[in-house]
Tab-separated table of N, CA and C in Angstrom:
chain	number	residue	atom	x	y	z
A	1	MET	N	55.399	7.620	0.140
A	1	MET	CA	53.997	7.900	-0.130
A	1	MET	C	53.669	7.428	-1.553
A	2	PRO	N	52.734	6.518	-1.690
A	2	PRO	CA	52.393	6.036	-3.039
A	2	PRO	C	51.683	7.109	-3.863
A	3	LYS	N	51.880	7.016	-5.160
A	3	LYS	CA	51.193	7.931	-6.066
A	3	LYS	C	49.734	7.520	-6.166
A	4	LYS	N	48.917	8.452	-6.599
A	4	LYS	CA	47.508	8.167	-6.847
A	4	LYS	C	47.361	7.616	-8.262
A	5	ILE	N	46.299	6.876	-8.486
A	5	ILE	CA	46.029	6.310	-9.811
A	5	ILE	C	45.933	7.435	-10.842
A	6	ARG	N	45.319	8.551	-10.486
A	6	ARG	CA	45.189	9.670	-11.440
A	6	ARG	C	46.558	10.207	-11.844
A	7	GLU	N	47.536	10.175	-10.928
A	7	GLU	CA	48.882	10.639	-11.263
A	7	GLU	C	49.530	9.716	-12.294
A	8	LEU	N	49.359	8.413	-12.110
A	8	LEU	CA	49.922	7.463	-13.068
A	8	LEU	C	49.280	7.637	-14.439
A	9	LYS	N	47.968	7.872	-14.462
A	9	LYS	CA	47.268	8.081	-15.729
A	9	LYS	C	47.788	9.331	-16.433
A	10	ASN	N	48.016	10.404	-15.685
A	10	ASN	CA	48.532	11.635	-16.274
A	10	ASN	C	49.941	11.435	-16.823
A	11	ILE	N	50.769	10.688	-16.118
A	11	ILE	CA	52.128	10.399	-16.584
A	11	ILE	C	52.064	9.638	-17.907
A	12	LEU	N	51.190	8.634	-17.972
A	12	LEU	CA	51.071	7.846	-19.196
A	12	LEU	C	50.541	8.696	-20.349
A	13	ARG	N	49.560	9.548	-20.091
A	13	ARG	CA	49.020	10.422	-21.149
A	13	ARG	C	50.107	11.329	-21.713
A	14	LYS	N	50.907	11.932	-20.834
A	14	LYS	CA	51.968	12.841	-21.269
A	14	LYS	C	53.037	12.110	-22.066
A	15	ALA	N	53.211	10.808	-21.808
A	15	ALA	CA	54.222	10.021	-22.520
A	15	ALA	C	53.701	9.502	-23.856
A	16	GLY	N	52.431	9.756	-24.167
A	16	GLY	CA	51.883	9.358	-25.458
A	16	GLY	C	51.094	8.065	-25.456
A	17	PHE	N	50.750	7.561	-24.297
A	17	PHE	CA	49.937	6.352	-24.204
A	17	PHE	C	48.479	6.700	-24.461
A	18	THR	N	47.740	5.731	-24.997
A	18	THR	CA	46.305	5.908	-25.193
A	18	THR	C	45.552	4.963	-24.268
A	19	GLU	N	44.409	5.417	-23.836
A	19	GLU	CA	43.606	4.692	-22.845
A	19	GLU	C	42.436	3.992	-23.516
A	20	THR	N	42.207	2.747	-23.107
A	20	THR	CA	41.034	1.993	-23.520
A	20	THR	C	40.349	1.517	-22.246
A	21	SER	N	39.047	1.701	-22.174
A	21	SER	CA	38.358	1.273	-20.958
A	21	SER	C	38.299	-0.243	-20.898
A	22	GLY	N	38.272	-0.726	-19.695
A	22	GLY	CA	38.190	-2.163	-19.465
A	22	GLY	C	36.986	-2.463	-18.602
A	23	LYS	N	37.026	-3.589	-17.962
A	23	LYS	CA	35.917	-4.019	-17.123
A	23	LYS	C	36.017	-3.354	-15.746
A	24	GLY	N	34.944	-2.755	-15.322
A	24	GLY	CA	34.940	-2.110	-14.008
A	24	GLY	C	35.848	-0.904	-13.977
A	25	SER	N	36.751	-0.879	-12.995
A	25	SER	CA	37.649	0.268	-12.840
A	25	SER	C	38.962	0.084	-13.600
A	26	HIS	N	39.062	-0.971	-14.398
A	26	HIS	CA	40.303	-1.250	-15.122
A	26	HIS	C	40.403	-0.407	-16.394
A	27	THR	N	41.613	0.059	-16.661
A	27	THR	CA	41.894	0.749	-17.919
A	27	THR	C	43.145	0.126	-18.531
A	28	LYS	N	43.146	-0.009	-19.855
A	28	LYS	CA	44.278	-0.564	-20.588
A	28	LYS	C	44.995	0.584	-21.280
A	29	TRP	N	46.291	0.624	-21.162
A	29	TRP	CA	47.104	1.681	-21.750
A	29	TRP	C	48.069	1.071	-22.745
A	30	SER	N	48.129	1.636	-23.938
A	30	SER	CA	49.049	1.134	-24.951
A	30	SER	C	49.786	2.303	-25.594
A	31	HIS	N	50.935	1.988	-26.157
A	31	HIS	CA	51.751	2.991	-26.846
A	31	HIS	C	52.143	2.411	-28.198
A	32	PRO	N	52.118	3.216	-29.259
A	32	PRO	CA	52.411	2.695	-30.597
A	32	PRO	C	53.829	2.122	-30.748
A	33	LEU	N	54.774	2.569	-29.940
A	33	LEU	CA	56.151	2.083	-30.059
A	33	LEU	C	56.448	0.865	-29.189
A	34	LEU	N	55.538	0.520	-28.296
A	34	LEU	CA	55.766	-0.592	-27.369
A	34	LEU	C	54.773	-1.720	-27.607
A	35	SER	N	55.249	-2.933	-27.421
A	35	SER	CA	54.324	-4.066	-27.471
A	35	SER	C	53.774	-4.292	-26.061
A	36	GLY	N	52.616	-4.850	-25.983
A	36	GLY	CA	52.000	-5.100	-24.693
A	36	GLY	C	51.205	-3.912	-24.191
A	37	LYS	N	50.534	-4.108	-23.078
A	37	LYS	CA	49.685	-3.085	-22.491
A	37	LYS	C	49.968	-2.986	-20.999
A	38	ILE	N	49.623	-1.846	-20.445
A	38	ILE	CA	49.673	-1.652	-18.998
A	38	ILE	C	48.231	-1.606	-18.519
A	39	ILE	N	47.926	-2.374	-17.513
A	39	ILE	CA	46.579	-2.400	-16.945
A	39	ILE	C	46.619	-1.676	-15.604
A	40	LEU	N	45.790	-0.663	-15.460
A	40	LEU	CA	45.648	0.036	-14.186
A	40	LEU	C	44.245	-0.221	-13.660
A	41	SER	N	44.161	-0.554	-12.395
A	41	SER	CA	42.851	-0.758	-11.781
A	41	SER	C	42.742	0.136	-10.564
A	42	GLY	N	41.541	0.543	-10.266
A	42	GLY	CA	41.293	1.376	-9.098
A	42	GLY	C	40.728	2.723	-9.497
A	43	LYS	N	40.101	3.363	-8.542
A	43	LYS	CA	39.539	4.691	-8.767
A	43	LYS	C	40.664	5.713	-8.786
A	44	ASP	N	40.415	6.839	-9.431
A	44	ASP	CA	41.448	7.869	-9.588
A	44	ASP	C	42.032	8.346	-8.261
A	45	GLY	N	41.231	8.416	-7.232
A	45	GLY	CA	41.703	8.905	-5.939
A	45	GLY	C	42.383	7.861	-5.074
A	46	SER	N	42.410	6.606	-5.528
A	46	SER	CA	43.017	5.528	-4.750
A	46	SER	C	44.532	5.552	-4.867
A	47	ASP	N	45.196	5.045	-3.837
A	47	ASP	CA	46.648	4.894	-3.893
A	47	ASP	C	46.995	3.791	-4.884
A	48	ALA	N	48.043	4.011	-5.661
A	48	ALA	CA	48.502	2.997	-6.610
A	48	ALA	C	49.251	1.908	-5.857
A	49	LYS	N	49.123	0.695	-6.326
A	49	LYS	CA	49.859	-0.428	-5.750
A	49	LYS	C	51.312	-0.344	-6.233
A	50	PRO	N	52.241	-0.896	-5.457
A	50	PRO	CA	53.655	-0.845	-5.866
A	50	PRO	C	53.900	-1.454	-7.249
A	51	TYR	N	53.208	-2.553	-7.579
A	51	TYR	CA	53.433	-3.182	-8.879
A	51	TYR	C	52.940	-2.287	-10.021
A	52	GLN	N	51.904	-1.480	-9.764
A	52	GLN	CA	51.408	-0.573	-10.800
A	52	GLN	C	52.436	0.524	-11.085
A	53	GLU	N	53.029	1.060	-10.028
A	53	GLU	CA	54.059	2.086	-10.203
A	53	GLU	C	55.261	1.511	-10.948
A	54	LYS	N	55.645	0.275	-10.617
A	54	LYS	CA	56.777	-0.362	-11.288
A	54	LYS	C	56.479	-0.603	-12.762
A	55	ASP	N	55.254	-1.016	-13.082
A	55	ASP	CA	54.878	-1.236	-14.486
A	55	ASP	C	55.000	0.049	-15.296
A	56	VAL	N	54.545	1.157	-14.719
A	56	VAL	CA	54.620	2.445	-15.407
A	56	VAL	C	56.080	2.868	-15.575
A	57	GLU	N	56.884	2.701	-14.534
A	57	GLU	CA	58.304	3.064	-14.605
A	57	GLU	C	59.028	2.242	-15.666
A	58	LYS	N	58.739	0.944	-15.731
A	58	LYS	CA	59.377	0.081	-16.735
A	58	LYS	C	59.003	0.512	-18.152
A	59	ALA	N	57.736	0.840	-18.358
A	59	ALA	CA	57.279	1.260	-19.689
A	59	ALA	C	57.963	2.564	-20.095
A	60	LEU	N	58.081	3.504	-19.179
A	60	LEU	CA	58.726	4.777	-19.482
A	60	LEU	C	60.214	4.574	-19.767
A	61	LYS	N	60.835	3.661	-19.042
A	61	LYS	CA	62.248	3.359	-19.275
A	61	LYS	C	62.445	2.770	-20.670
A	62	ARG	N	61.572	1.841	-21.076
A	62	ARG	CA	61.665	1.252	-22.417
A	62	ARG	C	61.487	2.317	-23.488
A	63	LEU	N	60.584	3.256	-23.261
A	63	LEU	CA	60.374	4.354	-24.217
A	63	LEU	C	61.633	5.212	-24.346
A	64	ARG	N	62.274	5.517	-23.216
A	64	ARG	CA	63.503	6.313	-23.241
A	64	ARG	C	64.593	5.590	-24.018
A	65	GLU	N	64.671	4.268	-23.856
A	65	GLU	CA	65.690	3.479	-24.547
A	65	GLU	C	65.450	3.492	-26.067
A	66	ILE	N	64.192	3.470	-26.466
A	66	ILE	CA	63.855	3.490	-27.891
A	66	ILE	C	64.200	4.843	-28.503
A	67	ASN	N	63.898	5.910	-27.760
A	67	ASN	CA	64.168	7.267	-28.270
A	67	ASN	C	65.601	7.586	-28.001
């Protein structure tokens, strides 16, 4: 069962990411310790795409490696 976009956003917020609005339903997420951004698109109630879940997992893994 895929996660919802709102779940991914909550995970990123708890990990210390900050949100910047983008065009339409897109949001850009950045973290002070990581280079690059994560782009999430879709409404909060929509199912997340597999690549979106993988992007979030990779970012969290990099954060764990840094800490």
